[in-house]
Amino acid sequence: METNYHIPVLLKQSVDGMNIVPSGTYVDVTFGGGGHSCEILSRLGEGGRLLSFDQDEDAEQNIPADPHFTFVRSNFRYLHNFLRYHKVEAVDAILADLGVSSHHFDDSERGFSFRADGPLDMRMNKRAGITAADVVNGYEEERLANLFYLYGELKNSRKLASVLVKARSKEKISTIGQFLELVKPLFGREREKKELAKVFQALRIEVNQEMEALKEMLYAATEALRTGGRLVVITYHSLEDRIVKNIIKTGNVEGKAEKDFYGNVQTPFRAVNNKVIVADEEEVERNPRSRSAKLRIAEKI
Ligand SMILES: C[S@@+](CC[C@H](N)C(=O)[O-])C[C@H]1O[C@@H](n2cnc3c(N)ncnc32)[C@H](O)[C@@H]1O
């Protein structure tokens, strides 16, 4: 296993939240460097089973040799289909540690980082889908502005879109370097890094259809969990956290509360923690990525 592939975030808190019993059936929908999966496996015994998903083939280098383990190289939006394929009927806990891994940022060929030049790609699954360059060069101006506003919460989303549309009419924008040259002048020096992180986040979410995949996975997870089973999710930005909070509180991703005859909100979950769990100072110092992590744990009722 490549040791610096990814440092797991909120490892103990999240795996403890899964309430693991040695003979249980578990799913980790975001295998990555396998940090959480290996911790889960260390708690399994006779009859225990772990299925882990990752849509990125690079994660395959981290697959552990363990008889209790099955790797599924797929987008987690197909959770339902793959559980059926692997004859899993009811799951005891499902873990999702969303977003990209450090490996994605470290490999400049993947185009996730603004710290190194490379192709404007950003696909987690290198074999399918559209690239960030396809989005930047192909989307209409209005659609581009909307995605920067919605997924990056950028105030100057319209200006950003208009600069890109003007530039691409002269020359295709294919590399991170070209892209940065165009967008950097729109931000003040002081806030440059923070704003660029938002621009890159917005493109990444669009390229990987992250919101759609998350919603589909959460519905499939709700269906797959047995009564008393646990849903454990680590998010890294407010858009993801809102969706997770909604499904726990209301049973749907929009957060539309439907009440029963007595006025109680009908939801398939009981929140185990009402306040999100965050990394302590020691973890943030050791692993700065954990700074924005929020952990929610819910029990299926
Ligand atoms: C934050 S990392 C997980 C790290 C992992 N928990 C560990 O300890 O190493 C997220 C991983 O999930 C994968 N991923 C993100 N969205 C996905 C999706 N929709 N379907 C499948 N895999 C996904 C990414 O490729 C990445 O490897």
CSV table of C-alpha atoms and ligand atoms in Angstrom, one decimal:
chain,number,residue,atom,x,y,z
A,1,MET,CA,0.0,0.0,0.0
A,2,GLU,CA,1.3,3.5,-0.9
A,3,THR,CA,1.6,5.0,2.5
A,4,ASN,CA,1.2,8.6,1.4
A,5,TYR,CA,-1.9,7.9,-0.8
A,6,HIS,CA,-4.2,9.4,1.8
A,7,ILE,CA,-4.4,10.0,5.5
A,8,PRO,CA,-7.8,8.8,6.8
A,9,VAL,CA,-9.9,11.5,8.5
A,10,LEU,CA,-11.9,11.0,11.8
A,11,LEU,CA,-10.9,7.4,11.6
A,12,LYS,CA,-11.8,6.2,15.0
A,13,GLN,CA,-14.9,8.3,15.5
A,14,SER,CA,-16.4,7.2,12.1
A,15,VAL,CA,-15.6,3.5,12.4
A,16,ASP,CA,-16.8,3.4,16.1
A,17,GLY,CA,-20.0,5.0,14.8
A,18,MET,CA,-20.6,2.0,12.5
A,19,ASN,CA,-21.1,-0.2,15.6
A,20,ILE,CA,-19.2,-3.1,14.1
A,21,VAL,CA,-19.8,-6.7,15.1
A,22,PRO,CA,-17.3,-9.3,13.8
A,23,SER,CA,-19.9,-11.2,11.8
A,24,GLY,CA,-21.6,-8.2,10.3
A,25,THR,CA,-21.9,-6.9,6.7
A,26,TYR,CA,-20.5,-3.5,5.9
A,27,VAL,CA,-20.0,-1.1,3.0
A,28,ASP,CA,-17.4,1.6,2.5
A,29,VAL,CA,-18.5,3.5,-0.5
A,30,THR,CA,-15.3,5.6,-0.7
A,31,PHE,CA,-12.3,3.2,-0.4
A,32,GLY,CA,-9.5,5.6,-1.5
A,33,GLY,CA,-6.3,4.7,0.3
A,34,GLY,CA,-8.2,2.1,2.2
A,35,GLY,CA,-7.6,3.6,5.7
A,36,HIS,CA,-11.2,3.3,6.9
A,37,SER,CA,-11.7,-0.1,5.1
A,38,CYS,CA,-8.6,-1.6,6.9
A,39,GLU,CA,-9.8,-0.3,10.2
A,40,ILE,CA,-13.2,-2.0,9.6
A,41,LEU,CA,-11.5,-5.2,8.4
A,42,SER,CA,-9.5,-5.3,11.7
A,43,ARG,CA,-12.8,-5.5,13.6
A,44,LEU,CA,-14.3,-8.3,11.5
A,45,GLY,CA,-14.2,-12.1,12.2
A,46,GLU,CA,-16.0,-15.2,11.1
A,47,GLY,CA,-18.9,-14.5,8.7
A,48,GLY,CA,-17.9,-10.8,8.5
A,49,ARG,CA,-17.9,-9.0,5.2
A,50,LEU,CA,-16.8,-5.7,3.8
A,51,LEU,CA,-17.6,-4.4,0.3
A,52,SER,CA,-15.7,-1.2,-0.7
A,53,PHE,CA,-16.4,1.0,-3.7
A,54,ASP,CA,-14.2,3.4,-5.6
A,55,GLN,CA,-14.6,4.7,-9.1
A,56,ASP,CA,-10.9,5.5,-9.4
A,57,GLU,CA,-8.8,2.6,-10.7
A,58,ASP,CA,-5.7,4.1,-8.9
A,59,ALA,CA,-7.4,3.0,-5.6
A,60,GLU,CA,-7.0,-0.6,-6.7
A,61,GLN,CA,-3.3,-0.4,-5.7
A,62,ASN,CA,-4.5,-0.3,-2.0
A,63,ILE,CA,-6.7,-3.4,-2.1
A,64,PRO,CA,-5.8,-5.5,1.0
A,65,ALA,CA,-5.5,-9.3,0.8
A,66,ASP,CA,-8.3,-10.2,3.2
A,67,PRO,CA,-10.8,-13.0,2.7
A,68,HIS,CA,-13.6,-10.8,4.2
A,69,PHE,CA,-13.0,-8.0,1.6
A,70,THR,CA,-14.6,-7.3,-1.8
A,71,PHE,CA,-13.6,-4.3,-4.0
A,72,VAL,CA,-16.1,-2.8,-6.3
A,73,ARG,CA,-14.6,-0.5,-9.0
A,74,SER,CA,-17.7,1.6,-9.6
A,75,ASN,CA,-19.4,4.9,-8.8
A,76,PHE,CA,-21.3,4.5,-5.6
A,77,ARG,CA,-24.4,5.8,-7.3
A,78,TYR,CA,-24.9,2.2,-8.4
A,79,LEU,CA,-24.8,0.9,-4.8
A,80,HIS,CA,-28.2,-0.8,-5.1
A,81,ASN,CA,-27.2,-2.8,-8.3
A,82,PHE,CA,-23.9,-3.9,-6.9
A,83,LEU,CA,-25.3,-5.0,-3.6
A,84,ARG,CA,-27.8,-7.1,-5.5
A,85,TYR,CA,-25.0,-8.5,-7.7
A,86,HIS,CA,-23.0,-9.5,-4.7
A,87,LYS,CA,-26.1,-11.0,-3.0
A,88,VAL,CA,-26.0,-8.6,-0.1
A,89,GLU,CA,-29.5,-8.3,1.4
A,90,ALA,CA,-29.2,-6.1,4.5
A,91,VAL,CA,-26.3,-4.0,5.5
A,92,ASP,CA,-25.3,-3.3,9.1
A,93,ALA,CA,-23.5,0.0,8.4
A,94,ILE,CA,-22.5,2.1,5.4
A,95,LEU,CA,-19.6,4.6,5.5
A,96,ALA,CA,-19.0,7.4,3.1
A,97,ASP,CA,-15.9,9.7,3.3
A,98,LEU,CA,-16.8,12.0,0.4
A,99,GLY,CA,-14.8,13.9,-2.1
A,100,VAL,CA,-11.3,13.3,-3.5
A,101,SER,CA,-8.2,11.8,-1.8
A,102,SER,CA,-4.8,13.5,-1.3
A,103,HIS,CA,-3.6,11.2,-4.1
A,104,HIS,CA,-5.8,13.1,-6.5
A,105,PHE,CA,-4.2,16.4,-5.5
A,106,ASP,CA,-0.7,15.0,-5.5
A,107,ASP,CA,-0.8,13.6,-9.1
A,108,SER,CA,-0.6,16.6,-11.4
A,109,GLU,CA,-1.7,14.6,-14.4
A,110,ARG,CA,-5.2,14.3,-12.8
A,111,GLY,CA,-5.7,18.1,-13.0
A,112,PHE,CA,-7.3,18.5,-9.5
A,113,SER,CA,-4.7,21.0,-8.1
A,114,PHE,CA,-4.0,24.6,-8.9
A,115,ARG,CA,-0.5,24.1,-7.4
A,116,ALA,CA,0.9,22.3,-10.5
A,117,ASP,CA,0.4,22.5,-14.2
A,118,GLY,CA,-1.3,19.6,-16.0
A,119,PRO,CA,-4.3,18.8,-18.1
A,120,LEU,CA,-7.6,20.4,-17.1
A,121,ASP,CA,-9.2,17.0,-16.3
A,122,MET,CA,-10.5,16.4,-12.8
A,123,ARG,CA,-12.3,13.1,-13.5
A,124,MET,CA,-12.2,10.7,-10.6
A,125,ASN,CA,-13.0,7.9,-13.1
A,126,LYS,CA,-10.3,8.3,-15.8
A,127,ARG,CA,-12.3,6.0,-18.1
A,128,ALA,CA,-15.5,7.9,-18.4
A,129,GLY,CA,-17.3,11.2,-18.4
A,130,ILE,CA,-16.5,14.7,-19.4
A,131,THR,CA,-13.3,16.6,-18.3
A,132,ALA,CA,-13.0,20.0,-16.7
A,133,ALA,CA,-11.7,21.2,-20.1
A,134,ASP,CA,-15.0,20.0,-21.8
A,135,VAL,CA,-17.0,22.0,-19.2
A,136,VAL,CA,-14.9,25.1,-19.5
A,137,ASN,CA,-14.8,25.0,-23.3
A,138,GLY,CA,-18.2,23.6,-24.0
A,139,TYR,CA,-20.8,25.0,-21.5
A,140,GLU,CA,-22.8,28.1,-22.4
A,141,GLU,CA,-21.9,31.2,-20.4
A,142,GLU,CA,-25.0,31.1,-18.2
A,143,ARG,CA,-24.5,27.5,-17.3
A,144,LEU,CA,-20.9,28.1,-16.4
A,145,ALA,CA,-21.8,31.1,-14.2
A,146,ASN,CA,-24.4,29.0,-12.5
A,147,LEU,CA,-22.1,26.2,-11.6
A,148,PHE,CA,-19.5,28.6,-10.2
A,149,TYR,CA,-22.2,30.3,-8.1
A,150,LEU,CA,-23.9,27.1,-7.0
A,151,TYR,CA,-21.0,24.8,-6.3
A,152,GLY,CA,-18.3,27.3,-5.5
A,153,GLU,CA,-20.4,30.0,-3.9
A,154,LEU,CA,-18.4,32.5,-5.8
A,155,LYS,CA,-19.6,36.1,-5.9
A,156,ASN,CA,-18.0,36.9,-9.2
A,157,SER,CA,-19.3,33.9,-11.0
A,158,ARG,CA,-20.7,35.9,-13.9
A,159,LYS,CA,-17.4,37.7,-14.5
A,160,LEU,CA,-15.5,34.4,-14.3
A,161,ALA,CA,-17.8,32.8,-16.9
A,162,SER,CA,-17.5,35.8,-19.3
A,163,VAL,CA,-13.7,35.8,-19.1
A,164,LEU,CA,-13.6,32.1,-19.9
A,165,VAL,CA,-16.0,32.4,-22.8
A,166,LYS,CA,-14.1,35.3,-24.3
A,167,ALA,CA,-10.8,33.6,-24.0
A,168,ARG,CA,-12.0,30.2,-25.4
A,169,SER,CA,-13.2,31.9,-28.6
A,170,LYS,CA,-9.6,32.6,-29.4
A,171,GLU,CA,-7.9,29.4,-28.1
A,172,LYS,CA,-9.1,26.2,-26.4
A,173,ILE,CA,-8.4,26.1,-22.7
A,174,SER,CA,-6.7,22.7,-22.1
A,175,THR,CA,-4.3,23.1,-19.2
A,176,ILE,CA,-4.4,24.2,-15.6
A,177,GLY,CA,-1.7,26.8,-16.5
A,178,GLN,CA,-3.8,28.4,-19.2
A,179,PHE,CA,-6.8,28.4,-16.9
A,180,LEU,CA,-5.0,30.0,-14.0
A,181,GLU,CA,-3.6,32.7,-16.3
A,182,LEU,CA,-7.2,33.7,-17.1
A,183,VAL,CA,-8.9,33.5,-13.7
A,184,LYS,CA,-6.1,34.6,-11.3
A,185,PRO,CA,-6.4,38.3,-12.3
A,186,LEU,CA,-10.0,38.2,-11.1
A,187,PHE,CA,-9.0,37.7,-7.5
A,188,GLY,CA,-7.1,39.9,-5.1
A,189,ARG,CA,-3.7,38.5,-4.0
A,190,GLU,CA,-4.8,38.0,-0.4
A,191,ARG,CA,-7.8,35.8,-1.1
A,192,GLU,CA,-6.4,34.2,-4.2
A,193,LYS,CA,-5.8,30.7,-2.8
A,194,LYS,CA,-9.2,30.5,-1.1
A,195,GLU,CA,-11.0,31.7,-4.2
A,196,LEU,CA,-9.1,29.4,-6.5
A,197,ALA,CA,-10.0,26.5,-4.2
A,198,LYS,CA,-13.6,27.4,-4.7
A,199,VAL,CA,-13.3,27.6,-8.5
A,200,PHE,CA,-11.6,24.2,-8.6
A,201,GLN,CA,-14.2,22.7,-6.2
A,202,ALA,CA,-17.0,23.9,-8.4
A,203,LEU,CA,-15.5,22.4,-11.6
A,204,ARG,CA,-14.7,19.1,-9.8
A,205,ILE,CA,-18.3,18.8,-8.5
A,206,GLU,CA,-19.7,19.4,-11.9
A,207,VAL,CA,-17.3,17.1,-13.7
A,208,ASN,CA,-17.9,14.2,-11.4
A,209,GLN,CA,-21.6,14.9,-10.9
A,210,GLU,CA,-20.9,14.7,-7.2
A,211,MET,CA,-24.3,16.0,-5.9
A,212,GLU,CA,-26.3,13.7,-8.1
A,213,ALA,CA,-24.2,10.7,-7.1
A,214,LEU,CA,-24.4,11.6,-3.4
A,215,LYS,CA,-28.2,11.9,-3.5
A,216,GLU,CA,-28.7,8.6,-5.4
A,217,MET,CA,-26.3,6.8,-3.0
A,218,LEU,CA,-28.1,8.1,0.1
A,219,TYR,CA,-31.4,6.8,-1.1
A,220,ALA,CA,-29.9,3.4,-2.0
A,221,ALA,CA,-28.1,3.3,1.4
A,222,THR,CA,-31.4,4.1,3.2
A,223,GLU,CA,-33.0,1.1,1.5
A,224,ALA,CA,-30.0,-1.2,2.0
A,225,LEU,CA,-29.6,-0.7,5.7
A,226,ARG,CA,-31.3,-3.1,8.1
A,227,THR,CA,-33.3,-1.6,11.0
A,228,GLY,CA,-30.8,-0.5,13.6
A,229,GLY,CA,-28.1,-0.2,10.9
A,230,ARG,CA,-25.8,2.8,10.8
A,231,LEU,CA,-25.2,5.5,8.1
A,232,VAL,CA,-21.9,7.3,8.7
A,233,VAL,CA,-20.9,10.2,6.5
A,234,ILE,CA,-17.9,12.5,6.4
A,235,THR,CA,-18.4,15.6,4.3
A,236,TYR,CA,-16.0,18.4,3.4
A,237,HIS,CA,-18.3,21.3,2.3
A,238,SER,CA,-21.6,22.8,3.2
A,239,LEU,CA,-23.4,21.6,0.1
A,240,GLU,CA,-22.7,18.0,0.9
A,241,ASP,CA,-23.4,18.4,4.6
A,242,ARG,CA,-26.8,19.9,3.9
A,243,ILE,CA,-27.9,17.0,1.8
A,244,VAL,CA,-26.7,14.5,4.4
A,245,LYS,CA,-28.4,16.4,7.2
A,246,ASN,CA,-31.6,16.6,5.2
A,247,ILE,CA,-31.9,12.9,4.5
A,248,ILE,CA,-31.3,12.1,8.2
A,249,LYS,CA,-33.8,14.6,9.4
A,250,THR,CA,-36.5,14.2,6.8
A,251,GLY,CA,-35.8,11.1,4.8
A,252,ASN,CA,-35.3,13.1,1.6
A,253,VAL,CA,-32.4,15.1,0.2
A,254,GLU,CA,-34.4,18.3,-0.2
A,255,GLY,CA,-35.3,18.4,3.5
A,256,LYS,CA,-39.0,18.5,2.9
A,257,ALA,CA,-40.6,17.5,6.2
A,258,GLU,CA,-43.5,15.2,5.9
A,259,LYS,CA,-45.5,14.8,9.1
A,260,ASP,CA,-47.7,12.0,10.2
A,261,PHE,CA,-51.2,12.3,11.8
A,262,TYR,CA,-49.7,13.4,15.1
A,263,GLY,CA,-47.4,16.0,13.6
A,264,ASN,CA,-44.2,14.0,13.9
A,265,VAL,CA,-41.7,14.3,11.0
A,266,GLN,CA,-41.5,11.0,9.2
A,267,THR,CA,-37.9,10.0,8.7
A,268,PRO,CA,-36.2,6.5,8.4
A,269,PHE,CA,-33.4,7.7,10.7
A,270,ARG,CA,-32.6,8.7,14.2
A,271,ALA,CA,-29.6,11.1,14.4
A,272,VAL,CA,-27.0,9.6,16.7
A,273,ASN,CA,-25.2,12.9,17.0
A,274,ASN,CA,-27.2,16.1,16.6
A,275,LYS,CA,-24.1,18.2,16.5
A,276,VAL,CA,-21.6,17.3,13.8
A,277,ILE,CA,-18.4,15.7,15.0
A,278,VAL,CA,-15.3,17.5,13.9
A,279,ALA,CA,-11.6,16.8,14.1
A,280,ASP,CA,-9.7,17.8,17.2
A,281,GLU,CA,-6.8,20.2,17.2
A,282,GLU,CA,-4.2,17.4,17.3
A,283,GLU,CA,-5.7,15.8,14.1
A,284,VAL,CA,-6.0,19.1,12.3
A,285,GLU,CA,-2.4,19.8,13.0
A,286,ARG,CA,-1.3,16.3,11.8
A,287,ASN,CA,-3.6,16.3,8.8
A,288,PRO,CA,-4.8,19.8,7.7
A,289,ARG,CA,-7.3,18.2,5.3
A,290,SER,CA,-9.4,17.2,8.4
A,291,ARG,CA,-10.1,20.9,9.2
A,292,SER,CA,-13.2,21.0,7.1
A,293,ALA,CA,-14.5,17.5,7.9
A,294,LYS,CA,-17.9,17.0,9.4
A,295,LEU,CA,-19.1,13.6,10.6
A,296,ARG,CA,-22.8,12.6,10.9
A,297,ILE,CA,-24.0,9.3,12.2
A,298,ALA,CA,-27.6,8.1,12.0
A,299,GLU,CA,-29.4,4.9,12.8
A,300,LYS,CA,-32.1,3.4,10.6
A,301,ILE,CA,-35.3,3.0,12.6
B,1,LIG,C1,-11.8,11.1,0.8
B,1,LIG,S1,-11.3,9.8,-0.2
B,1,LIG,C2,-11.6,8.4,0.8
B,1,LIG,C3,-10.4,8.1,1.7
B,1,LIG,C4,-10.5,6.8,2.5
B,1,LIG,N1,-11.6,6.9,3.4
B,1,LIG,C5,-9.2,6.5,3.1
B,1,LIG,O1,-9.2,6.4,4.3
B,1,LIG,O2,-8.2,6.3,2.4
B,1,LIG,C6,-12.7,9.6,-1.3
B,1,LIG,C7,-12.5,8.5,-2.3
B,1,LIG,O3,-13.8,8.2,-2.8
B,1,LIG,C8,-13.8,8.1,-4.2
B,1,LIG,N2,-15.1,8.6,-4.7
B,1,LIG,C9,-15.6,9.8,-4.6
B,1,LIG,N3,-16.8,9.9,-5.1
B,1,LIG,C10,-17.1,8.6,-5.6
B,1,LIG,C11,-18.2,8.0,-6.2
B,1,LIG,N4,-19.3,8.8,-6.5
B,1,LIG,N5,-18.2,6.7,-6.5
B,1,LIG,C12,-17.1,6.0,-6.1
B,1,LIG,N6,-16.0,6.5,-5.6
B,1,LIG,C13,-16.0,7.8,-5.3
B,1,LIG,C14,-12.6,8.9,-4.7
B,1,LIG,O4,-12.1,8.4,-5.9
B,1,LIG,C15,-11.7,8.8,-3.5
B,1,LIG,O5,-10.7,7.7,-3.7
